[in-house]
PDB file of C-alpha atoms in Angstrom:
ATOM      1  CA  MET A  10      64.062  21.435  89.815  1.00 64.00           C
ATOM      2  CA  THR A  11      60.693  20.549  91.294  1.00 80.00           C
ATOM      3  CA  PHE A  12      58.907  22.959  88.982  1.00 86.00           C
ATOM      4  CA  VAL A  13      60.571  21.217  86.073  1.00 89.00           C
ATOM      5  CA  VAL A  14      59.134  17.870  87.065  1.00 92.00           C
ATOM      6  CA  PHE A  15      55.761  19.478  87.753  1.00 95.00           C
ATOM      7  CA  ARG A  16      55.559  21.077  84.285  1.00 94.00           C
ATOM      8  CA  GLU A  17      56.860  17.965  82.474  1.00 93.00           C
ATOM      9  CA  THR A  18      54.362  15.862  84.122  1.00 95.00           C
ATOM     10  CA  LEU A  19      51.470  18.084  83.256  1.00 96.00           C
ATOM     11  CA  ARG A  20      52.742  18.253  79.719  1.00 95.00           C
ATOM     12  CA  ARG A  21      52.740  14.491  79.391  1.00 93.00           C
ATOM     13  CA  SER A  22      49.518  13.785  81.295  1.00 95.00           C
ATOM     14  CA  TRP A  23      46.995  16.452  80.521  1.00 95.00           C
ATOM     15  CA  ARG A  24      45.246  14.208  77.723  1.00 96.00           C
ATOM     16  CA  GLY A  25      44.424  11.701  80.429  1.00 95.00           C
ATOM     17  CA  MET A  26      42.691  14.335  82.360  1.00 97.00           C
ATOM     18  CA  LEU A  27      40.658  15.445  79.248  1.00 97.00           C
ATOM     19  CA  MET A  28      39.721  11.856  78.656  1.00 97.00           C
ATOM     20  CA  TRP A  29      38.561  10.879  82.236  1.00 97.00           C
ATOM     21  CA  GLY A  30      37.023  14.288  82.922  1.00 97.00           C
ATOM     22  CA  GLY A  31      35.225  14.213  79.599  1.00 97.00           C
ATOM     23  CA  GLY A  32      33.961  10.630  80.451  1.00 96.00           C
ATOM     24  CA  PHE A  33      32.794  11.614  83.750  1.00 96.00           C
ATOM     25  CA  ALA A  34      31.277  14.980  82.402  1.00 96.00           C
ATOM     26  CA  LEU A  35      29.344  13.036  79.666  1.00 95.00           C
ATOM     27  CA  ILE A  36      27.783  10.570  82.213  1.00 93.00           C
ATOM     28  CA  ALA A  37      26.875  13.378  84.516  1.00 91.00           C
ATOM     29  CA  LEU A  38      25.340  15.364  81.591  1.00 90.00           C
ATOM     30  CA  VAL A  39      23.206  12.402  80.593  1.00 87.00           C
ATOM     31  CA  GLN A  40      22.064  11.781  84.087  1.00 83.00           C
ATOM     32  CA  ALA A  41      21.237  15.302  84.784  1.00 81.00           C
ATOM     33  CA  VAL A  42      19.061  15.570  81.490  1.00 77.00           C
ATOM     34  CA  VAL A  43      17.231  12.388  82.553  1.00 69.00           C
ATOM     35  CA  ARG A  44      16.742  13.948  86.103  1.00 63.00           C
ATOM     36  CA  GLY A  45      14.883  16.732  84.454  1.00 56.00           C
ATOM     37  CA  ASP A  46      12.138  14.431  83.382  1.00 58.00           C
ATOM     38  CA  VAL A  47       9.413  14.468  86.193  1.00 59.00           C
ATOM     39  CA  ASP A  48       8.075  11.213  85.202  1.00 64.00           C
ATOM     40  CA  ALA A  49      11.408   9.568  85.403  1.00 64.00           C
ATOM     41  CA  LEU A  50      11.968  10.971  88.711  1.00 64.00           C
ATOM     42  CA  ARG A  51       8.520   9.290  90.076  1.00 66.00           C
ATOM     43  CA  GLU A  52       9.456   6.127  88.454  1.00 69.00           C
ATOM     44  CA  PHE A  53      12.990   6.105  90.095  1.00 66.00           C
ATOM     45  CA  ALA A  54      11.335   7.044  93.350  1.00 63.00           C
ATOM     46  CA  ASP A  55       8.747   4.201  93.195  1.00 66.00           C
ATOM     47  CA  LEU A  56      11.672   1.784  92.206  1.00 67.00           C
ATOM     48  CA  VAL A  57      13.748   2.876  95.341  1.00 62.00           C
ATOM     49  CA  ALA A  58      10.827   2.551  97.716  1.00 59.00           C
ATOM     50  CA  SER A  59      10.576  -1.097  96.645  1.00 62.00           C
ATOM     51  CA  MET A  60      14.163  -1.903  97.375  1.00 61.00           C
ATOM     52  CA  PRO A  61      15.262  -3.608 100.692  1.00 59.00           C
ATOM     53  CA  PRO A  62      16.784  -0.991 103.121  1.00 59.00           C
ATOM     54  CA  PHE A  63      20.390  -2.255 102.733  1.00 55.00           C
ATOM     55  CA  LEU A  64      20.363  -1.844  99.090  1.00 58.00           C
ATOM     56  CA  LEU A  65      19.445   1.893  99.443  1.00 59.00           C
ATOM     57  CA  GLN A  66      23.133   2.268 100.942  1.00 57.00           C
ATOM     58  CA  PHE A  67      24.596   1.575  97.475  1.00 57.00           C
ATOM     59  CA  LEU A  68      22.861   4.760  96.555  1.00 58.00           C
ATOM     60  CA  GLY A  69      24.341   6.546  99.596  1.00 56.00           C
ATOM     61  CA  THR A  70      21.331   7.089 101.801  1.00 59.00           C
ATOM     62  CA  ASP A  71      18.291   5.658 103.594  1.00 61.00           C
ATOM     63  CA  ASP A  72      15.996   8.511 102.765  1.00 64.00           C
ATOM     64  CA  VAL A  73      13.847   7.745  99.729  1.00 64.00           C
ATOM     65  CA  ASN A  74      12.389  11.508  99.753  1.00 67.00           C
ATOM     66  CA  VAL A  75      15.831  12.731  98.852  1.00 70.00           C
ATOM     67  CA  LEU A  76      16.273  10.497  96.094  1.00 69.00           C
ATOM     68  CA  ALA A  77      12.987  11.740  94.744  1.00 67.00           C
ATOM     69  CA  THR A  78      14.350  15.132  94.340  1.00 77.00           C
ATOM     70  CA  PRO A  79      16.093  16.450  91.251  1.00 77.00           C
ATOM     71  CA  GLU A  80      19.610  16.999  93.134  1.00 83.00           C
ATOM     72  CA  GLY A  81      18.978  13.865  95.218  1.00 81.00           C
ATOM     73  CA  TYR A  82      18.471  11.707  91.969  1.00 80.00           C
ATOM     74  CA  LEU A  83      21.729  13.111  90.587  1.00 85.00           C
ATOM     75  CA  ALA A  84      23.617  12.361  93.924  1.00 85.00           C
ATOM     76  CA  GLY A  85      22.241   8.690  94.042  1.00 80.00           C
ATOM     77  CA  ARG A  86      22.407   7.849  90.480  1.00 80.00           C
ATOM     78  CA  PHE A  87      25.749   9.483  89.706  1.00 89.00           C
ATOM     79  CA  PHE A  88      27.840  10.889  92.541  1.00 92.00           C
ATOM     80  CA  SER A  89      27.581   7.867  94.815  1.00 86.00           C
ATOM     81  CA  PHE A  90      29.251   5.872  92.187  1.00 88.00           C
ATOM     82  CA  VAL A  91      31.522   8.164  90.381  1.00 94.00           C
ATOM     83  CA  VAL A  92      33.436   8.813  93.631  1.00 95.00           C
ATOM     84  CA  VAL A  93      34.808   5.265  93.351  1.00 95.00           C
ATOM     85  CA  MET A  94      35.940   5.862  89.695  1.00 96.00           C
ATOM     86  CA  PHE A  95      37.674   8.967  91.027  1.00 96.00           C
ATOM     87  CA  ALA A  96      39.738   6.748  93.479  1.00 97.00           C
ATOM     88  CA  VAL A  97      40.528   4.581  90.444  1.00 97.00           C
ATOM     89  CA  TYR A  98      41.767   7.492  88.447  1.00 98.00           C
ATOM     90  CA  ALA A  99      43.750   8.536  91.503  1.00 98.00           C
ATOM     91  CA  VAL A 100      45.337   5.222  91.926  1.00 98.00           C
ATOM     92  CA  LEU A 101      46.373   4.972  88.114  1.00 97.00           C
ATOM     93  CA  SER A 102      47.863   8.620  88.533  1.00 97.00           C
ATOM     94  CA  GLY A 103      49.679   7.526  91.560  1.00 97.00           C
ATOM     95  CA  LEU A 104      51.335   4.508  89.871  1.00 96.00           C
ATOM     96  CA  ASN A 105      53.029   7.071  87.427  1.00 95.00           C
ATOM     97  CA  ILE A 106      54.743   9.030  90.282  1.00 95.00           C
ATOM     98  CA  THR A 107      57.480   6.461  90.656  1.00 92.00           C
ATOM     99  CA  ALA A 108      56.154   2.938  90.126  1.00 91.00           C
ATOM    100  CA  ALA A 109      55.654   3.006  86.293  1.00 91.00           C
ATOM    101  CA  ASP A 110      59.229   4.318  85.596  1.00 88.00           C
ATOM    102  CA  GLU A 111      60.725   1.823  88.073  1.00 87.00           C
ATOM    103  CA  ASP A 112      58.835  -1.050  86.445  1.00 88.00           C
ATOM    104  CA  ARG A 113      60.055   0.054  82.957  1.00 87.00           C
ATOM    105  CA  GLY A 114      63.722   0.271  84.339  1.00 84.00           C
ATOM    106  CA  ILE A 115      64.165   3.891  83.553  1.00 85.00           C
ATOM    107  CA  LEU A 116      63.811   5.208  87.232  1.00 86.00           C
ATOM    108  CA  ASN A 117      67.628   4.822  87.797  1.00 80.00           C
ATOM    109  CA  SER A 118      68.300   7.012  84.721  1.00 80.00           C
ATOM    110  CA  VAL A 119      66.078   9.616  86.000  1.00 79.00           C
ATOM    111  CA  LEU A 120      67.597   9.761  89.374  1.00 80.00           C
ATOM    112  CA  SER A 121      71.133   9.821  87.880  1.00 78.00           C
ATOM    113  CA  THR A 122      70.476  13.641  87.260  1.00 79.00           C
ATOM    114  CA  PRO A 123      71.052  15.986  90.187  1.00 82.00           C
ATOM    115  CA  LEU A 124      67.381  15.537  91.056  1.00 84.00           C
ATOM    116  CA  PRO A 125      66.720  14.931  94.780  1.00 89.00           C
ATOM    117  CA  ARG A 126      64.303  11.980  95.213  1.00 91.00           C
ATOM    118  CA  TRP A 127      61.932  13.953  97.387  1.00 92.00           C
ATOM    119  CA  GLN A 128      61.669  16.541  94.602  1.00 94.00           C
ATOM    120  CA  LEU A 129      60.669  14.084  92.146  1.00 94.00           C
ATOM    121  CA  ILE A 130      57.796  12.807  94.303  1.00 95.00           C
ATOM    122  CA  ALA A 131      56.770  16.378  95.275  1.00 95.00           C
ATOM    123  CA  GLY A 132      56.658  17.642  91.756  1.00 96.00           C
ATOM    124  CA  LYS A 133      54.880  14.692  90.300  1.00 97.00           C
ATOM    125  CA  PHE A 134      52.387  14.662  93.186  1.00 97.00           C
ATOM    126  CA  ALA A 135      51.663  18.234  92.738  1.00 97.00           C
ATOM    127  CA  ALA A 136      51.014  17.792  89.008  1.00 97.00           C
ATOM    128  CA  TYR A 137      48.732  14.887  89.327  1.00 98.00           C
ATOM    129  CA  ALA A 138      46.830  16.825  92.153  1.00 98.00           C
ATOM    130  CA  VAL A 139      46.290  19.577  89.727  1.00 98.00           C
ATOM    131  CA  LEU A 140      45.211  17.242  86.943  1.00 98.00           C
ATOM    132  CA  LEU A 141      42.898  15.586  89.425  1.00 98.00           C
ATOM    133  CA  LEU A 142      41.247  18.903  90.299  1.00 98.00           C
ATOM    134  CA  GLY A 143      40.837  19.465  86.536  1.00 98.00           C
ATOM    135  CA  VAL A 144      38.925  16.253  86.174  1.00 98.00           C
ATOM    136  CA  THR A 145      36.828  17.461  89.094  1.00 98.00           C
ATOM    137  CA  LEU A 146      36.050  20.857  87.357  1.00 98.00           C
ATOM    138  CA  ILE A 147      35.297  19.059  84.139  1.00 98.00           C
ATOM    139  CA  THR A 148      32.869  16.895  85.772  1.00 97.00           C
ATOM    140  CA  PHE A 149      31.122  19.716  87.356  1.00 97.00           C
ATOM    141  CA  ALA A 150      30.922  21.434  83.845  1.00 96.00           C
ATOM    142  CA  GLY A 151      29.260  18.425  82.537  1.00 94.00           C
ATOM    143  CA  ALA A 152      26.698  18.055  85.384  1.00 93.00           C
ATOM    144  CA  ALA A 153      25.983  21.783  85.407  1.00 93.00           C
ATOM    145  CA  GLY A 154      25.365  21.738  81.514  1.00 92.00           C
ATOM    146  CA  GLY A 155      22.907  18.957  81.899  1.00 88.00           C
ATOM    147  CA  VAL A 156      21.044  20.775  84.581  1.00 88.00           C
ATOM    148  CA  LEU A 157      20.815  24.069  82.737  1.00 89.00           C
ATOM    149  CA  SER A 158      19.519  22.311  79.734  1.00 84.00           C
ATOM    150  CA  THR A 159      16.470  20.986  81.871  1.00 80.00           C
ATOM    151  CA  PRO A 160      13.106  22.828  82.824  1.00 78.00           C
ATOM    152  CA  VAL A 161      14.204  22.904  86.482  1.00 74.00           C
ATOM    153  CA  ALA A 162      17.250  24.730  86.026  1.00 72.00           C
ATOM    154  CA  ALA A 163      16.039  27.948  87.740  1.00 72.00           C
ATOM    155  CA  THR A 164      15.237  26.172  90.843  1.00 78.00           C
ATOM    156  CA  PHE A 165      18.039  23.685  91.082  1.00 84.00           C
ATOM    157  CA  PRO A 166      20.471  24.379  93.943  1.00 87.00           C
ATOM    158  CA  MET A 167      23.730  24.830  91.805  1.00 92.00           C
ATOM    159  CA  GLY A 168      25.569  25.407  94.919  1.00 93.00           C
ATOM    160  CA  ARG A 169      24.797  21.929  96.063  1.00 93.00           C
ATOM    161  CA  LEU A 170      26.004  20.571  92.983  1.00 94.00           C
ATOM    162  CA  PHE A 171      29.316  22.227  93.065  1.00 96.00           C
ATOM    163  CA  GLU A 172      29.708  21.066  96.538  1.00 96.00           C
ATOM    164  CA  MET A 173      28.980  17.474  95.582  1.00 95.00           C
ATOM    165  CA  THR A 174      31.380  17.737  92.882  1.00 97.00           C
ATOM    166  CA  ILE A 175      34.343  19.461  94.621  1.00 97.00           C
ATOM    167  CA  ALA A 176      34.032  17.052  97.519  1.00 96.00           C
ATOM    168  CA  LEU A 177      35.232  14.418  95.224  1.00 97.00           C
ATOM    169  CA  PHE A 178      38.641  15.915  95.076  1.00 97.00           C
ATOM    170  CA  PRO A 179      39.804  15.225  98.728  1.00 97.00           C
ATOM    171  CA  ILE A 180      38.833  11.524  98.232  1.00 97.00           C
ATOM    172  CA  GLY A 181      40.759  11.322  95.143  1.00 97.00           C
ATOM    173  CA  LEU A 182      43.785  13.087  96.742  1.00 98.00           C
ATOM    174  CA  VAL A 183      43.987  10.495  99.582  1.00 98.00           C
ATOM    175  CA  ALA A 184      43.957   7.549  97.012  1.00 98.00           C
ATOM    176  CA  LEU A 185      46.626   9.483  95.115  1.00 98.00           C
ATOM    177  CA  ALA A 186      48.938   9.964  98.096  1.00 98.00           C
ATOM    178  CA  PHE A 187      48.296   6.372  99.401  1.00 98.00           C
ATOM    179  CA  THR A 188      49.583   4.988  96.046  1.00 98.00           C
ATOM    180  CA  ALA A 189      52.428   7.249  96.128  1.00 97.00           C
ATOM    181  CA  LEU A 190      53.413   5.897  99.417  1.00 97.00           C
ATOM    182  CA  LEU A 191      53.065   2.293  98.445  1.00 97.00           C
ATOM    183  CA  ALA A 192      55.327   2.967  95.466  1.00 95.00           C
ATOM    184  CA  ALA A 193      57.811   4.494  97.577  1.00 94.00           C
ATOM    185  CA  LEU A 194      58.031   1.659  99.874  1.00 94.00           C
ATOM    186  CA  LEU A 195      57.622  -1.231  97.290  1.00 92.00           C
ATOM    187  CA  PRO A 196      59.736  -1.813  94.328  1.00 88.00           C
ATOM    188  CA  SER A 197      57.045  -3.803  92.380  1.00 89.00           C
ATOM    189  CA  ARG A 198      54.382  -1.988  90.341  1.00 92.00           C
ATOM    190  CA  SER A 199      52.165  -5.000  90.333  1.00 94.00           C
ATOM    191  CA  ARG A 200      52.116  -5.312  94.107  1.00 95.00           C
ATOM    192  CA  VAL A 201      51.545  -1.562  94.502  1.00 96.00           C
ATOM    193  CA  MET A 202      48.604  -1.692  92.168  1.00 96.00           C
ATOM    194  CA  THR A 203      47.148  -4.794  93.717  1.00 97.00           C
ATOM    195  CA  ILE A 204      47.270  -3.260  97.250  1.00 97.00           C
ATOM    196  CA  ALA A 205      46.035  -0.019  96.145  1.00 97.00           C
ATOM    197  CA  PHE A 206      42.936  -1.288  94.375  1.00 97.00           C
ATOM    198  CA  GLY A 207      42.401  -3.780  97.032  1.00 97.00           C
ATOM    199  CA  ALA A 208      42.332  -0.962  99.438  1.00 96.00           C
ATOM    200  CA  VAL A 209      39.880   0.932  97.311  1.00 96.00           C
ATOM    201  CA  ILE A 210      37.420  -2.088  97.032  1.00 95.00           C
ATOM    202  CA  GLY A 211      37.751  -2.933 100.744  1.00 94.00           C
ATOM    203  CA  SER A 212      37.164   0.529 101.754  1.00 94.00           C
ATOM    204  CA  PHE A 213      34.062   0.702  99.767  1.00 91.00           C
ATOM    205  CA  PHE A 214      32.496  -2.352 100.962  1.00 88.00           C
ATOM    206  CA  LEU A 215      33.459  -1.480 104.518  1.00 88.00           C
ATOM    207  CA  ASN A 216      31.534   1.788 104.407  1.00 84.00           C
ATOM    208  CA  PHE A 217      28.644  -0.185 102.713  1.00 80.00           C
ATOM    209  CA  LEU A 218      28.700  -2.634 105.449  1.00 81.00           C
ATOM    210  CA  ALA A 219      28.793  -0.182 108.224  1.00 79.00           C
ATOM    211  CA  ALA A 220      26.015   1.858 106.691  1.00 73.00           C
ATOM    212  CA  SER A 221      23.813  -1.074 106.221  1.00 70.00           C
ATOM    213  CA  VAL A 222      24.396  -3.025 109.526  1.00 73.00           C
ATOM    214  CA  GLY A 223      24.470   0.003 111.860  1.00 66.00           C
ATOM    215  CA  ASP A 224      26.825  -1.789 114.315  1.00 67.00           C
ATOM    216  CA  ASP A 225      28.645   0.742 116.661  1.00 74.00           C
ATOM    217  CA  LEU A 226      32.052  -1.172 116.307  1.00 73.00           C
ATOM    218  CA  LEU A 227      31.787  -1.439 112.619  1.00 77.00           C
ATOM    219  CA  SER A 228      30.975   2.149 112.429  1.00 77.00           C
ATOM    220  CA  THR A 229      34.128   3.182 114.449  1.00 83.00           C
ATOM    221  CA  ILE A 230      36.190   0.880 112.220  1.00 83.00           C
ATOM    222  CA  ASN A 231      34.546   2.682 109.308  1.00 81.00           C
ATOM    223  CA  ARG A 232      36.433   5.750 109.896  1.00 87.00           C
ATOM    224  CA  ILE A 233      39.287   4.450 108.259  1.00 90.00           C
ATOM    225  CA  SER A 234      37.362   4.179 105.032  1.00 92.00           C
ATOM    226  CA  VAL A 235      38.017   7.055 102.834  1.00 94.00           C
ATOM    227  CA  PHE A 236      34.424   6.718 101.416  1.00 93.00           C
ATOM    228  CA  SER A 237      32.822   7.217 104.680  1.00 90.00           C
ATOM    229  CA  TYR A 238      33.855  10.952 104.316  1.00 92.00           C
ATOM    230  CA  TYR A 239      31.792  11.365 101.149  1.00 92.00           C
ATOM    231  CA  ARG A 240      27.812  10.867 100.923  1.00 88.00           C
ATOM    232  CA  ALA A 241      26.426  12.888  98.141  1.00 88.00           C
ATOM    233  CA  THR A 242      22.791  12.782  99.667  1.00 84.00           C
ATOM    234  CA  ASP A 243      24.079  14.227 102.982  1.00 87.00           C
ATOM    235  CA  ILE A 244      25.578  17.076 100.993  1.00 91.00           C
ATOM    236  CA  VAL A 245      22.123  17.404  99.315  1.00 88.00           C
ATOM    237  CA  LYS A 246      20.453  17.878 102.728  1.00 86.00           C
ATOM    238  CA  ASN A 247      23.214  19.567 104.869  1.00 88.00           C
ATOM    239  CA  GLY A 248      25.769  20.956 102.631  1.00 91.00           C
ATOM    240  CA  MET A 249      29.528  19.909 102.393  1.00 92.00           C
ATOM    241  CA  ALA A 250      31.203  18.788 105.692  1.00 90.00           C
ATOM    242  CA  THR A 251      34.327  21.210 104.975  1.00 92.00           C
ATOM    243  CA  GLY A 252      36.039  20.063 108.283  1.00 92.00           C
ATOM    244  CA  ALA A 253      36.160  16.306 107.264  1.00 89.00           C
ATOM    245  CA  LEU A 254      37.336  17.024 103.809  1.00 92.00           C
ATOM    246  CA  LEU A 255      40.008  19.303 105.109  1.00 95.00           C
ATOM    247  CA  VAL A 256      41.112  16.327 107.352  1.00 94.00           C
ATOM    248  CA  LEU A 257      41.438  14.183 104.073  1.00 96.00           C
ATOM    249  CA  ILE A 258      43.592  16.966 102.453  1.00 97.00           C
ATOM    250  CA  VAL A 259      45.911  16.924 105.581  1.00 97.00           C
ATOM    251  CA  VAL A 260      46.024  13.133 105.671  1.00 97.00           C
ATOM    252  CA  ALA A 261      47.076  13.274 101.972  1.00 98.00           C
ATOM    253  CA  VAL A 262      49.853  15.738 102.629  1.00 97.00           C
ATOM    254  CA  ALA A 263      51.090  13.636 105.595  1.00 98.00           C
ATOM    255  CA  LEU A 264      51.213  10.481 103.312  1.00 97.00           C
ATOM    256  CA  VAL A 265      53.219  12.169 100.654  1.00 97.00           C
ATOM    257  CA  GLY A 266      55.468  13.515 103.264  1.00 96.00           C
ATOM    258  CA  VAL A 267      56.181   9.900 104.681  1.00 97.00           C
ATOM    259  CA  SER A 268      56.510   8.694 100.985  1.00 96.00           C
ATOM    260  CA  MET A 269      59.267  11.190 100.443  1.00 95.00           C
ATOM    261  CA  VAL A 270      61.312  10.014 103.454  1.00 94.00           C
ATOM    262  CA  ALA A 271      60.693   6.440 102.487  1.00 93.00           C
ATOM    263  CA  PHE A 272      61.820   6.794  99.005  1.00 93.00           C
ATOM    264  CA  GLN A 273      65.141   8.308 100.033  1.00 88.00           C
ATOM    265  CA  ARG A 274      65.896   5.183 102.011  1.00 81.00           C
ATOM    266  CA  ARG A 275      65.391   2.195  99.598  1.00 81.00           C
ATOM    267  CA  ASP A 276      67.173   0.806  96.644  1.00 79.00           C
ATOM    268  CA  ILE A 277      65.641   1.332  93.108  1.00 79.00           C
ATOM    269  CA  ALA A 278      64.971  -1.861  91.281  1.00 69.00           C
ATOM    270  CA  ALA A 279      67.172  -2.204  88.082  1.00 60.00           C
TER     271      ALA A 279
END
């Protein structure tokens, strides 16, 4: 039964994956092509060097030299911002696990079939996780296509490009699981959406403040921000932090587990 839910969710939602993935891929392709222009890189480096230090944190780094490289340019101009959009896509997907059907008043009909509640959440979460991975890979294809069309393609570290892209997946997975948990606890789609998007925005600005201020207490609190585990420019310099991203995947699985238990115990809105 879980596989039936999984398959049906994929059938209904694959077009959204293509739309979001295609949009991200197109933006990545354009940024990658611009990045191949040496003059544009120099102009960007000069612009960044004139910025106040705290504004550099919006680009995910305090190292101007990294941003002046082709891969650093792509990290700062594209990946440091698209990570937020990945979280937005994940929240919207998470609303479709239970909240959207409950808001339309059809969830009771769905659950009137011999379908355990936990299987509904498990099947839909797995499907949206696969779709999220699809968006990630489509984004990589766009970025890679842009890079390969430039003169620096032969020297560009494609491995780093793949790492920057695939590291987006655990961030989105946590946002997806968190939204699923909220929907399992609350019967109101609007409340779930408000809290989930509020958490995304708050998490982003907490990460920005912690990086800008450098306060030890704020840096400690920042560990709850999912965005503190993704810095594209750090991946450019040091590679992907596999351990931290695996922790995010474990957190996402745990959130889904809690949501399955919570959903078993509450009444469904008519």
